[in-house]
Amino acid sequence: MGKGNKLILNNLKYLSENNANIYIRIPVIGTVNDKNKDMEEIIEFLKENVSVKQVNLLPYHNIASSKYDRLDMEYKGETFTIPSKDRMKELQELFIKNGFNNTKIGG
């Protein structure tokens, strides 16, 4: 959809190496990144590269989708789904199981 995230990942590593307090905020979007495999890849990167103070899992919402019509713009998120509360809890437990004990839903 967009550009790569190499610069962001490098900046995270740099901040971690310099003892920054890092709060990771992950939008969870159904059909995009809500599979265990997606989150396991994020977890693996964080475990290997970043000292994390807190993880916030942010469930996708489509509140702004109606604004696109008024702005005469195409909304490209039609296939996105909102993760259930149960799914968000499962993902939270996946992060906690992997040592990210300060993982919150929302935030």
Backbone as a ProteinNet text record, in pm:
[ID]
protein_1_A
[PRIMARY]
MGKGNKLILNNLKYLSENNANIYIRIPVIGTVNDKNKDMEEIIEFLKENVSVKQVNLLPYHNIASSKYDRLDMEYKGETFTIPSKDRMKELQELFIKNGFNNTKIGG
[TERTIARY]
80.7	0	85.3	191.1	268	416	489.4	635.2	682.5	807.2	865.7	881.7	910.4	923.3	1065.9	1162.9	1302.5	1349.1	1317.4	1358.9	1297.3	1172	1103.8	1170.1	1197	1259.2	1399.3	1475	1608	1600.7	1502.5	1485.6	1449.2	1366.5	1332.3	1456.7	1539.5	1663.9	1751.9	1766.3	1849.4	1797.7	1667.3	1609	1630.8	1613.4	1632.7	1778	1871	2013.4	2051.1	1970.8	1997.5	1902.1	1847.1	1767.5	1642.2	1577.9	1451.5	1340	1240.1	1119	1031.6	1016.3	947	811.3	709.3	571.9	535	504.8	469.8	317.8	267.6	123.4	97.7	23.9	1.6	-146.5	-181.5	-319.1	-343.3	-451.1	-485.9	-603.1	-578	-676.5	-710.5	-837.5	-882.4	-859.5	-813.3	-775.1	-640.5	-577.2	-448.3	-337.8	-352.2	-243.1	-292.6	-409	-465.4	-438.4	-356.3	-323.4	-208.1	-204.3	-95.2	40.5	53.6	181.1	227.1	135.3	169.3	223.3	152.4	192	319.8	336.9	459.4	581.8	566.9	678	712	609.3	632.1	699.8	648.4	704.6	851.7	882.3	1021	1112.4	1069.4	1151.3	1173.7	1067.3	1078.9	1170.3	1153.1	1236.8	1384.4	1414.7	1554.3	1616.8	1534.3	1589.5	1549.6	1442	1387.1	1352.2	1391.7	1349.6	1220.2	1110.7	977.2	923.3	875	813	667.7	596	455.3	414.6	323.6	263.2	115.2	64.7	-78.6	-129.9	-224.6	-289.9	-417	-422.6	-531.2	-626.8	-747	-840.4	-885.9	-883.9	-928.9	-1074.6	-1107.7	-1246.6	-1264.6	-1386.5	-1411.5	-1492.5	-1475.1	-1551.7	-1535.7	-1417.4	-1392.7	-1432.8	-1475.4	-1502.6	-1609.5	-1706.8	-1813.2	-1762.4	-1653.5	-1598.7	-1544.4	-1503.2	-1445.3	-1544.9	-1671.6	-1773.4	-1786.5	-1791.1	-1805.8	-1685.8	-1569.7	-1449.1	-1425.8	-1522.2	-1514.2	-1384.6	-1354.1	-1235.5	-1278.2	-1196.8	-1224.3	-1173.8	-1260.8	-1220.2	-1166.7	-1038.9	-974	-976.2	-1052.9	-1057.1	-1182.2	-1250.7	-1376.7	-1360.1	-1244.7	-1224.8	-1171.7	-1140.2	-1091.7	-1205.2	-1171.9	-1272.2	-1226.1	-1321	-1294	-1270	-1154.2	-1127.9	-1220.7	-1265.3	-1354	-1278.1	-1352.7	-1289.4	-1214.3	-1272.1	-1205.2	-1073.3	-1073.3	-950.5	-844.6	-885.5	-791.4	-731.9	-813.9	-765.9	-665.3	-693.7	-600.5	-465.5	-467.7	-342.8	-268.6	-342.7	-280.9	-210.4	-276.6	-217.7	-94.4	-95	21.5	142.1	121.5	231.5	278.8	186	223	300.9	254.4	323.3	467.4	492.2	625.7	705.2	663.1	741.6	704.4	604	559.4	442.1	477.7	377.3	293.9	345.7	272.9	208.4	122.6	48.8	-96	-143.3	-279.5	-358	-488.4	-577.5	-629.7	-613.1	-652.4	-540.5	-572.4	-474.3	-429.6
-119.6	0	126.4	123	245.6	219.9	290.2	281.3	185.1	147.5	58.5	127.1	46.8	101.2	90.7	78.7	61.7	177.4	300	415.8	412.1	375.8	367.9	262.4	145.7	38	77.2	142.3	189.1	293.5	380.8	481.3	415.7	312.7	240.3	178.4	116.1	57.7	165.5	276.5	386.4	437.8	460.4	510	410.1	282.6	180.6	176.4	185.5	185.5	305.7	410.9	532.4	548.6	436	426.1	512.6	531.6	605.3	519.4	582.9	513.4	495.9	371.4	345.3	281.1	346.4	296.5	259.4	132.8	84.7	83.6	151.7	156.8	87.8	-22.5	-104.1	-102.1	-36.7	-48.1	-192.3	-252.2	-388.8	-379.4	-417.3	-400.6	-537	-575.1	-701.8	-705.4	-817.2	-845.4	-784.3	-708.6	-647.3	-705.2	-697.2	-741.2	-807.6	-868.9	-926.3	-1075.5	-1132	-1274.5	-1293.5	-1409.1	-1438.3	-1420.8	-1466.4	-1455.5	-1310	-1219	-1076.3	-1027	-1059.4	-1011.3	-1080	-1207.8	-1278.3	-1215.2	-1166.3	-1096.4	-966.8	-894.7	-772	-804.9	-905.7	-948	-985	-1062.1	-1106.2	-986.1	-890.9	-771.2	-696.3	-677.8	-603.6	-675.8	-806.2	-883	-872.4	-872	-871.7	-732.3	-628.1	-496.7	-381.2	-394	-276.2	-307.7	-218.1	-225.7	-145.5	-216.3	-155.8	-133.4	-13.4	17.7	-30.7	-11.8	-52.4	-76.8	-172.8	-198.3	-167	-90.1	-62.8	-122.5	-214.3	-271.8	-191.8	-125.8	-32.4	-93.8	-133.3	-193.6	-91.5	-134.1	-49.8	-10.2	109.1	152.6	230.6	236.1	303.4	431.8	496.4	616.4	724.4	741.6	850.4	815.4	693.5	653	739.4	786.3	868.1	1005.2	1050.9	1181.3	1180.4	1066.2	1058.4	1102.5	1060.2	1102.6	1254.2	1313.1	1459.1	1531.9	1468.3	1529	1486.2	1411.6	1361	1282.1	1197.4	1113	966.7	879.6	736.8	680.7	608.6	541	403.6	378.6	254.6	146.6	169.2	72.7	-12.3	-22.9	-98.3	-243.8	-301.5	-443.3	-463.6	-354.6	-366	-410.1	-490.8	-531.1	-490.8	-477.6	-439.9	-567.7	-579.8	-700.9	-708.1	-828.2	-847.8	-826.5	-805.7	-792.3	-920.1	-1034.8	-1162.2	-1172.4	-1128.8	-1134.5	-1041.5	-923.8	-829.6	-888.9	-955.8	-1019.3	-1130.5	-1209.2	-1314.7	-1254.8	-1144.2	-1080.8	-1022.5	-965.8	-915.1	-1029.1	-1142.5	-1258.2	-1309.4	-1300	-1340.3	-1253.2	-1122.7	-1033.4	-1061.1	-1079.3	-1106	-1236.6	-1339.6	-1469.3	-1455.5	-1356.1	-1334	-1230.2	-1200.1	-1115.3	-968.2	-928.5	-789.6	-777.1	-781.6	-787.5	-661	-550.5	-424.7	-397.5	-488.8	-475.8	-443.4	-335.3	-288	-289.4	-299.9	-284.7	-141	-72.3	68.6	156.3	281.5	368.5	479
0	0	0	78.5	92.4	80.2	157.1	154.7	263	252.8	351.6	486.7	587.1	722.3	776.4	688	730.3	819.3	781.3	859.3	999.5	1008.5	1138.2	1226.2	1168.8	1246.1	1291.3	1203.4	1241.5	1352.7	1345.6	1450.8	1584.2	1580.4	1703	1766	1683.8	1733.9	1796.8	1727.6	1777.3	1911.3	1920.3	2045.1	2158.7	2128	2230.1	2277.1	2183	2217.9	2304.4	2296.1	2371.8	2489.3	2535.4	2658.9	2661.6	2546.4	2542.8	2600.3	2657.7	2700.1	2576.8	2532.9	2407.1	2433.9	2381.6	2386.4	2243.3	2220.4	2087.1	2075.1	1973.5	1947.8	1814.2	1818.7	1699.5	1663.2	1552.7	1504.2	1459.8	1505.6	1467.2	1371.1	1245.1	1139	1081.8	1095.2	1039.5	889.8	839.3	700.3	662.6	752.2	720.7	808.2	940.5	1029.2	1157.1	1153.3	1275.9	1293.4	1207.1	1218.9	1316.9	1380.9	1474.7	1408.3	1283.4	1212.6	1205.3	1176.6	1169.3	1303.2	1408.7	1541.4	1589.5	1553.2	1591.8	1526.5	1403.8	1337.8	1411	1454.4	1530.9	1663.1	1730.6	1859.2	1843.4	1741	1719.3	1697.1	1615.5	1593.4	1724.3	1800.8	1926.6	2024.2	2037.3	2130.9	2095.5	1967.2	1922.6	1921	1912.5	1881.9	1972.3	2047.7	2114.7	2259.6	2347.8	2486.8	2498.7	2523.2	2517.8	2658.3	2682.9	2811.5	2814.6	2703	2697.6	2552.9	2532.7	2402	2413.7	2317.3	2308.5	2178.1	2187.5	2070.9	2045.7	1931.9	1901.9	1799.7	1842.3	1747	1643	1517.5	1407.4	1428.9	1387	1380.4	1251.2	1202.4	1075.3	1092.5	1204.2	1235.7	1128.6	1076.1	981.1	838	812.3	673.6	607.4	682	622.3	577.3	631.7	593.2	450.7	403.1	269.9	163.1	175	78.2	76	193	200.7	142.1	145.1	89.6	-55.4	-109.3	-246.1	-266.9	-168.7	-174.7	-165.8	-221.6	-214.8	-83	-12.5	110.8	73.3	101.1	59	166.6	272.3	380.8	383.2	271.7	267.4	308.5	282.6	315.5	457.3	526.8	663.7	754.2	853.4	951.4	1091	1179.1	1317.6	1397.8	1461.1	1539.4	1660.8	1691.1	1805.9	1936.4	2043.1	2175	2211.5	2176.5	2204.8	2128.9	2002.7	1924.1	1980.9	2023	2083.2	2210.5	2289.9	2413	2379.5	2274.4	2232.8	2193.9	2119.5	2078.5	2198.4	2291.5	2414.3	2487.5	2498.9	2566	2491.3	2358.2	2279.2	2313.5	2325.5	2362.1	2504	2595.6	2735	2745.3	2674.2	2673.2	2624.6	2541.4	2486.2	2563	2684.1	2772.3	2774.8	2697.7	2697.3	2795.6	2925	3029.8	3040.2	2992.8	2998.2	2862.9	2820.1	2693.9	2725.7	2666.8	2690.5	2560	2571.1	2456	2459.6	2348.7	2342.4	2394.6	2406.5	2467.4	2381.5
[MASK]
+++++++++++++++++++++++++++++++++++++++++++++++++++++++++++++++++++++++++++++++++++++++++++++++++++++++++++

